[in-house]
PDB file of C-alpha atoms in Angstrom:
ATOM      1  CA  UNK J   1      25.804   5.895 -25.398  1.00  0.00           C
ATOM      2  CA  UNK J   2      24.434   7.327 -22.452  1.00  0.00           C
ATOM      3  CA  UNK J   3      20.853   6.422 -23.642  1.00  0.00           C
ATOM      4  CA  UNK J   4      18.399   5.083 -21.135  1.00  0.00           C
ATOM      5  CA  UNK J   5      17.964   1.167 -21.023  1.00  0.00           C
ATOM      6  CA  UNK J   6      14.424   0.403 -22.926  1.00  0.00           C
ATOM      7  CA  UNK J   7      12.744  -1.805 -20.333  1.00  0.00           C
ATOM      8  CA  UNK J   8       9.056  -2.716 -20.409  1.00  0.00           C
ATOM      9  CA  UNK J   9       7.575  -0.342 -18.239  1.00  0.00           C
ATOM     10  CA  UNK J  10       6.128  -1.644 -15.069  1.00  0.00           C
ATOM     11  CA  UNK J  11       3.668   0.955 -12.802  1.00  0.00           C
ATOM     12  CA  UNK J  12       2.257  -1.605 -10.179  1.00  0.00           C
ATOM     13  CA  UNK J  13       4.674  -0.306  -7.316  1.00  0.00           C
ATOM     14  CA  UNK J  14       3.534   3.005  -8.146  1.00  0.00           C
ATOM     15  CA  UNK J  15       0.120   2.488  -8.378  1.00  0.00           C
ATOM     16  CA  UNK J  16       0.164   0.110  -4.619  1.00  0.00           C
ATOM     17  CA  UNK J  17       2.322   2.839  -3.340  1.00  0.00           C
ATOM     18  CA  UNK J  18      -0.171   5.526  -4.233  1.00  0.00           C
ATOM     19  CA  UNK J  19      -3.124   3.936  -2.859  1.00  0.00           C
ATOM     20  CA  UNK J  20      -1.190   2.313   0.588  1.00  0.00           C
ATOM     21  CA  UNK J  21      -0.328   6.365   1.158  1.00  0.00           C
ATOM     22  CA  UNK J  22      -3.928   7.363   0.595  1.00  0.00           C
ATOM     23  CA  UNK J  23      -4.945   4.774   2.960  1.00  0.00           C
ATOM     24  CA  UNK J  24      -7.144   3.012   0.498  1.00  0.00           C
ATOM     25  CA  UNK J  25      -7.914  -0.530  -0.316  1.00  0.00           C
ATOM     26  CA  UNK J  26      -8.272  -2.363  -3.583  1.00  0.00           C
ATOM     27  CA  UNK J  27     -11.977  -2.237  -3.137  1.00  0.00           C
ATOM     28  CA  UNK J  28     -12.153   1.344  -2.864  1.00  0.00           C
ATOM     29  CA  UNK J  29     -10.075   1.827  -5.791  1.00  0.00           C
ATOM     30  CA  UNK J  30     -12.247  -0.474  -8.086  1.00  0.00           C
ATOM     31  CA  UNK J  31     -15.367   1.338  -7.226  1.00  0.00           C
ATOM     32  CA  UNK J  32     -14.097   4.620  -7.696  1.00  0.00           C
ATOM     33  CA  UNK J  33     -12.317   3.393 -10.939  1.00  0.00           C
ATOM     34  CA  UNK J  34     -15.088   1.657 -12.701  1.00  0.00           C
ATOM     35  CA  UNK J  35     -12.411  -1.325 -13.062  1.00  0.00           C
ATOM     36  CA  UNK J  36     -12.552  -4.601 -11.363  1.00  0.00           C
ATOM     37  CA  UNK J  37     -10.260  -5.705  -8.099  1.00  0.00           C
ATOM     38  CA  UNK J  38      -8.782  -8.479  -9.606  1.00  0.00           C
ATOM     39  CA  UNK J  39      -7.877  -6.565 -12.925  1.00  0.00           C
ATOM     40  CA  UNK J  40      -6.559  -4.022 -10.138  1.00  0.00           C
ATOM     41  CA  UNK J  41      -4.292  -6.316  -8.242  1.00  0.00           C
ATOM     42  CA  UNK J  42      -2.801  -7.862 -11.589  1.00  0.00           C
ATOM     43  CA  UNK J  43      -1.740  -4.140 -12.196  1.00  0.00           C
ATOM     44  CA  UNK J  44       0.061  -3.492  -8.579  1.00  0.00           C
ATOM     45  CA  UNK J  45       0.992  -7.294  -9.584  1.00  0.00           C
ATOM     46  CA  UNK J  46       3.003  -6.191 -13.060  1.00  0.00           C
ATOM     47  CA  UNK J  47       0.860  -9.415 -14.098  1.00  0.00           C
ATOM     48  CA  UNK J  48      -1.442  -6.810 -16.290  1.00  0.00           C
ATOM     49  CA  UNK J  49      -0.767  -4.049 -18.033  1.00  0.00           C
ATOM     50  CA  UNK J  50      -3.409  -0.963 -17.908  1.00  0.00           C
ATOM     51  CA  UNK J  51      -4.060   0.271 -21.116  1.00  0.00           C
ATOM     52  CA  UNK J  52      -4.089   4.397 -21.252  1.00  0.00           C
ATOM     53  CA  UNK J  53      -7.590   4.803 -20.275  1.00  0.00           C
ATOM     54  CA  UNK J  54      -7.945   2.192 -17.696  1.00  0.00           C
ATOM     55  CA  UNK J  55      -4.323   4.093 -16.277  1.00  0.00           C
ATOM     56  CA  UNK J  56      -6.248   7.600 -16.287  1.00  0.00           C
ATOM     57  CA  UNK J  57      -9.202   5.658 -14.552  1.00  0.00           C
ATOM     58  CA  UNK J  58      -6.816   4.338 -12.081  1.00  0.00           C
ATOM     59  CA  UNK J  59      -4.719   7.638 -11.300  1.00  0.00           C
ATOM     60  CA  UNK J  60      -8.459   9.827 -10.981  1.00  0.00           C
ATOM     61  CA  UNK J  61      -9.201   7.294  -7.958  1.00  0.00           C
ATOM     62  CA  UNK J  62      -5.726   7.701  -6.708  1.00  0.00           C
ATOM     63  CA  UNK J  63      -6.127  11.318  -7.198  1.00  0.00           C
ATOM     64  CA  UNK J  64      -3.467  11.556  -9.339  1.00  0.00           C
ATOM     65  CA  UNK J  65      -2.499  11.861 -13.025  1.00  0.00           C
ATOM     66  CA  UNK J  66      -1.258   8.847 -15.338  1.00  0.00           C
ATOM     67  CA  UNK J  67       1.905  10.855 -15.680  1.00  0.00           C
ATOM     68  CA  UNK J  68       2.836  10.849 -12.330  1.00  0.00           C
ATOM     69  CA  UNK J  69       2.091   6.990 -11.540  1.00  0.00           C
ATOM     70  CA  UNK J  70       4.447   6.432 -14.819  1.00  0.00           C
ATOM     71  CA  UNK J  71       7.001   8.689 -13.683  1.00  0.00           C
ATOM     72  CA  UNK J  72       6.921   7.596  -9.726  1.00  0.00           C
ATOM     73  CA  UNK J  73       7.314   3.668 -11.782  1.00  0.00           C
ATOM     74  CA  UNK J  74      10.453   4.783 -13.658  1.00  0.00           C
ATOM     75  CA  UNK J  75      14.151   5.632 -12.109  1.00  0.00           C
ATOM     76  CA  UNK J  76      15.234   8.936 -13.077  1.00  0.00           C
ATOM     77  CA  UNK J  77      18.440  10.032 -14.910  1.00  0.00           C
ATOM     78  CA  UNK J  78      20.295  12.956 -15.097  1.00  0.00           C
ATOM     79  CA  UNK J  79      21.087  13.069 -18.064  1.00  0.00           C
ATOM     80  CA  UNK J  80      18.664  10.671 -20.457  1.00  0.00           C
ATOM     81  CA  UNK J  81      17.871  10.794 -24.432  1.00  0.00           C
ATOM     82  CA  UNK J  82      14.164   9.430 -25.426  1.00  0.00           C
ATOM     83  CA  UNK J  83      14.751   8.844 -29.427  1.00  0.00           C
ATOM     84  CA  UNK J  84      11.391   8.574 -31.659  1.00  0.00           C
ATOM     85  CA  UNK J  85      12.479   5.544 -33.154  1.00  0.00           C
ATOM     86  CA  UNK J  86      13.500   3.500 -30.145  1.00  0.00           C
ATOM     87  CA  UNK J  87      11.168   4.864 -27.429  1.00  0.00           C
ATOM     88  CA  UNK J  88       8.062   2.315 -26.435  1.00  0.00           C
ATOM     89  CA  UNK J  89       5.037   4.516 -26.487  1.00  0.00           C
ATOM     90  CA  UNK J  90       2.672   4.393 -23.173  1.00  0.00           C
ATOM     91  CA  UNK J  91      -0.262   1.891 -23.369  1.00  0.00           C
ATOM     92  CA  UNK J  92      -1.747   3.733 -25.543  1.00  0.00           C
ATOM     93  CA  UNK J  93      -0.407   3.629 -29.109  1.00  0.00           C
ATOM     94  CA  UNK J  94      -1.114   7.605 -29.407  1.00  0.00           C
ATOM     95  CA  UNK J  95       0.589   9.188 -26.759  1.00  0.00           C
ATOM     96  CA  UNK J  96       4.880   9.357 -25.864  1.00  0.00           C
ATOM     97  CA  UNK J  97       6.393  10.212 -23.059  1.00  0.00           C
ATOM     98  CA  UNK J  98       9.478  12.538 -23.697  1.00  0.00           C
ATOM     99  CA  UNK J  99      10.556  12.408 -20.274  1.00  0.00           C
ATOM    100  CA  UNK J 100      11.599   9.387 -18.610  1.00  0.00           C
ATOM    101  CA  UNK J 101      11.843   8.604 -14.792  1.00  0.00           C
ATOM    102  CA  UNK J 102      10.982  10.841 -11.813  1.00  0.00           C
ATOM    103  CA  UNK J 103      11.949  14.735 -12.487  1.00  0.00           C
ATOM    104  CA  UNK J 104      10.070  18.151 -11.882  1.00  0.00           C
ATOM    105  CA  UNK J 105       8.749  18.016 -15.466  1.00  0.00           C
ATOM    106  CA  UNK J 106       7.144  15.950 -17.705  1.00  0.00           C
ATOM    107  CA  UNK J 107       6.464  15.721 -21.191  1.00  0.00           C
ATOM    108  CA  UNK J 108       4.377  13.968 -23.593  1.00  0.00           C
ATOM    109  CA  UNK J 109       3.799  13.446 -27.286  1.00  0.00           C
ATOM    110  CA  UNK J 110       0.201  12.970 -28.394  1.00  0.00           C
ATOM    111  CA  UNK J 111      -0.553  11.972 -31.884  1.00  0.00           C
ATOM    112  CA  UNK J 112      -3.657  11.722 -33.680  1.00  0.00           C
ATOM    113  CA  UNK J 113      -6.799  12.047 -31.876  1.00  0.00           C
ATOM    114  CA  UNK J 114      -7.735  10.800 -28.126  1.00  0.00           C
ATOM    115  CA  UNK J 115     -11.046  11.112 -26.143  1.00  0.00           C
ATOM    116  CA  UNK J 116     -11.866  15.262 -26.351  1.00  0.00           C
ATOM    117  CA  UNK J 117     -14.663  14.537 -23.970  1.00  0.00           C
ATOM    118  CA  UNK J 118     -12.405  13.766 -20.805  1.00  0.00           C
ATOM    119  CA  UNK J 119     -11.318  17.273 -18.942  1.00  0.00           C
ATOM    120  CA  UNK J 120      -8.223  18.104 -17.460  1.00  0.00           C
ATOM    121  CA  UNK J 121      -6.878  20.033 -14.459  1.00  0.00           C
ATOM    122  CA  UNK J 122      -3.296  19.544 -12.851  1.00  0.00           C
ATOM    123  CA  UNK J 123      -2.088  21.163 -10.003  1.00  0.00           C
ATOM    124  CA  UNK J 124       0.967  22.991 -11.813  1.00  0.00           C
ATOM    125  CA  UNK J 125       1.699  24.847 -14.384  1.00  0.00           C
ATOM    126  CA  UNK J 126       1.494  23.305 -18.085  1.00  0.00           C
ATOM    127  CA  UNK J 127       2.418  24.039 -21.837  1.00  0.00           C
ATOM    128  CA  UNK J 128       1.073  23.186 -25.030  1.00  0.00           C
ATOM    129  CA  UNK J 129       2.700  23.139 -28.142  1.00  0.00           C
ATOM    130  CA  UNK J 130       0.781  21.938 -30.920  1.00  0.00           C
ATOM    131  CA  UNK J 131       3.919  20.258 -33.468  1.00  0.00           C
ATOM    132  CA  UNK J 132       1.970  19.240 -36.592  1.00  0.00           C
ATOM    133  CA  UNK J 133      -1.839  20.051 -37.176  1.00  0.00           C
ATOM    134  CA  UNK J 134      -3.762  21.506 -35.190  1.00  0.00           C
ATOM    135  CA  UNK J 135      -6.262  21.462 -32.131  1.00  0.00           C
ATOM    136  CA  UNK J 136      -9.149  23.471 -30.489  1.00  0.00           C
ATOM    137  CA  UNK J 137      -8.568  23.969 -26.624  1.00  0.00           C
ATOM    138  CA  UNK J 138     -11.326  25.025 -24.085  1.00  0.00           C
ATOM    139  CA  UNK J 139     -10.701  26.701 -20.926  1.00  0.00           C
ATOM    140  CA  UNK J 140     -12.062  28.641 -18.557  1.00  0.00           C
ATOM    141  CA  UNK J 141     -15.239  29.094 -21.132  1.00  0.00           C
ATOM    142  CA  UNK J 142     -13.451  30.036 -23.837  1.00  0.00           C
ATOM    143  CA  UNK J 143     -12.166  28.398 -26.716  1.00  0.00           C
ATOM    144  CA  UNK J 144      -8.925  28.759 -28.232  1.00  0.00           C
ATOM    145  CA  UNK J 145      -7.597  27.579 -31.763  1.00  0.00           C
ATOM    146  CA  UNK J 146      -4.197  26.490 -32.246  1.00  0.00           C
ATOM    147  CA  UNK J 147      -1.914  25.723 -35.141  1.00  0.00           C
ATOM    148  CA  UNK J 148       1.611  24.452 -35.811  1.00  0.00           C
ATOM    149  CA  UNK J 149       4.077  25.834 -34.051  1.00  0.00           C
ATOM    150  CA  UNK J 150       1.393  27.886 -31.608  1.00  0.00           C
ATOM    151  CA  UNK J 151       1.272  27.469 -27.926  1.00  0.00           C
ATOM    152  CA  UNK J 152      -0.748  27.862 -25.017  1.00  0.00           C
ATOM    153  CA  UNK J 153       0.049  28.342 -21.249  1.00  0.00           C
ATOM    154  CA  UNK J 154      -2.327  27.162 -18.945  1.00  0.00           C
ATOM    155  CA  UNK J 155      -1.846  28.015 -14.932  1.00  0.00           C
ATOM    156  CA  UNK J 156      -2.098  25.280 -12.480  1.00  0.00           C
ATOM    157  CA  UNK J 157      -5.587  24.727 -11.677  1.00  0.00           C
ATOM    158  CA  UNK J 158      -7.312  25.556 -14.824  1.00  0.00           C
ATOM    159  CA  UNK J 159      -9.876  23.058 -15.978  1.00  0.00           C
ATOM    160  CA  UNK J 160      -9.390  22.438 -19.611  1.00  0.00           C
ATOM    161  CA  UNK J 161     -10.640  19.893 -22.575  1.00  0.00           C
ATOM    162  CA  UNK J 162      -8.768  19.520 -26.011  1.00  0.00           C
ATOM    163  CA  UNK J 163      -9.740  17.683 -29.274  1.00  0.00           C
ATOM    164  CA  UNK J 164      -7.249  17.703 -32.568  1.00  0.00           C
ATOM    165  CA  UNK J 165      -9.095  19.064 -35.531  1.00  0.00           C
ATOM    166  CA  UNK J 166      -6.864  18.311 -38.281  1.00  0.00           C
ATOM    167  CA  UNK J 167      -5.409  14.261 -38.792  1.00  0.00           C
ATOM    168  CA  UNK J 168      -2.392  13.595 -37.057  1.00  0.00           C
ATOM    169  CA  UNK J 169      -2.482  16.035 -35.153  1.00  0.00           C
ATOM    170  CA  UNK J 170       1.076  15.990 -32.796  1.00  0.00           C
ATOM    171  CA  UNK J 171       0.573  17.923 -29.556  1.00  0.00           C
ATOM    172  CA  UNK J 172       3.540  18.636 -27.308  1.00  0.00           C
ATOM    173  CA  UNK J 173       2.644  18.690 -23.564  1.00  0.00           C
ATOM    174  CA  UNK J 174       4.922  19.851 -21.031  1.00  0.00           C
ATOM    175  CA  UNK J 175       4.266  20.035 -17.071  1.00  0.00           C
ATOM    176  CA  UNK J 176       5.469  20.617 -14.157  1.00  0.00           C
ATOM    177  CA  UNK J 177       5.362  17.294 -11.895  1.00  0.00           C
ATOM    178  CA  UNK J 178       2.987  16.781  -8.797  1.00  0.00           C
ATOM    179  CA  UNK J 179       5.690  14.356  -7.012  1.00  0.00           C
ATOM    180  CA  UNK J 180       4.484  10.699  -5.977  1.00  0.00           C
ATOM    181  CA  UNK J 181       6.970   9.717  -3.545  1.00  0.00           C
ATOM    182  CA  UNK J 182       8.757   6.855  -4.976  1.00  0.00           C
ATOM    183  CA  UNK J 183      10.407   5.057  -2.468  1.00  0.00           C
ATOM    184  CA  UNK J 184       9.996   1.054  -2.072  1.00  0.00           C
ATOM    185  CA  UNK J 185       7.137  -0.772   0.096  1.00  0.00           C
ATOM    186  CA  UNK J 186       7.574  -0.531   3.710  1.00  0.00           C
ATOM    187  CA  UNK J 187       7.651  -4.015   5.255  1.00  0.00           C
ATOM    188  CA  UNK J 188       4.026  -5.064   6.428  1.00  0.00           C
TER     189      UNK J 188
END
């Protein structure tokens, strides 16, 4: 009751809207993606469906996080319950998004261990909070070790990397959003 309607999650309108408001073609996207322009079309398409890294490949070019194209792809509610054993997890099998839809935060579940290589910075403001295990952060040259039930607070900006060093690992992150607009396709 009141729960939000599990529907396969579809980010090709984001992901065309995106790159029509940067002014950027298909082409342009490919090359800056290291992904190809048909796989690319099948995406804006919702005939393919990016796994996690190919979306984080796609939202860099767009200049943009995977977060925001799935938000900008899903309609928000006001008032919306994401339950563990019902939610579909994002294309990757590891991470969860807590929030649904198009709101001023988002949040995300990340289990297990993902690629500690990859750096992040966002625009806003972010938190941490490491559920189960535990993790080793980096930012701003420093490194910081964090346990259950620790957190840290990164400002907006901050270049950061993160790896989990225990197993199954849970990591709670929670942002605040860098708005896509999400309106529908002006008519060519």
């Amino acid at each position: 009751m009141g729960d939000h309607k599990e529907q396969p999650l579809r980010v090709g309108a984001a992901v065309r809207r995106r790159r029509r408001a940067l002014e950027l073609t298909l082409a342009v996207v490919a090359e800056r993606s290291g992904l190809s322009v048909p796989f690319l079309s099948q995406v804006e398409n919702d005939r393919a469906r990016p796994s996690r890294s190919s979306l984080e490949k796609v939202a860099d070019a767009l200049r943009t996080t995977a977060v925001e194209l799935l938000a900008a792809a899903d309609p928000a509610c006001s008032v919306d319950v994401v339950r563990a054993e019902e939610t579909e997890p994002m294309p990757d099998p590891q991470v969860r998004s807590l929030v649904r839809g198009h709101h001023q935060m988002h949040a995300s579940e990340f289990t297990g261990d993902h690629d500690a290589g990859r750096e992040f910075q966002y625009r806003n403001d972010q938190l941490m909070y490491v559920a189960d295990g535990a993790v080793e952060i980096e930012a701003e040259g420093r490194a910081y070790r964090l346990g259950r039930g620790d957190t840290l607070y990164l400002t907006g900006g901050v270049r950061h990397r993160w790896r989990a060093t225990v197993p199954e690992t849970r990591v709670l992150v929670v942002a605040v959003a860098e708005h896509i607009e999400a309106v529908q396709d002006r008519p060519r």
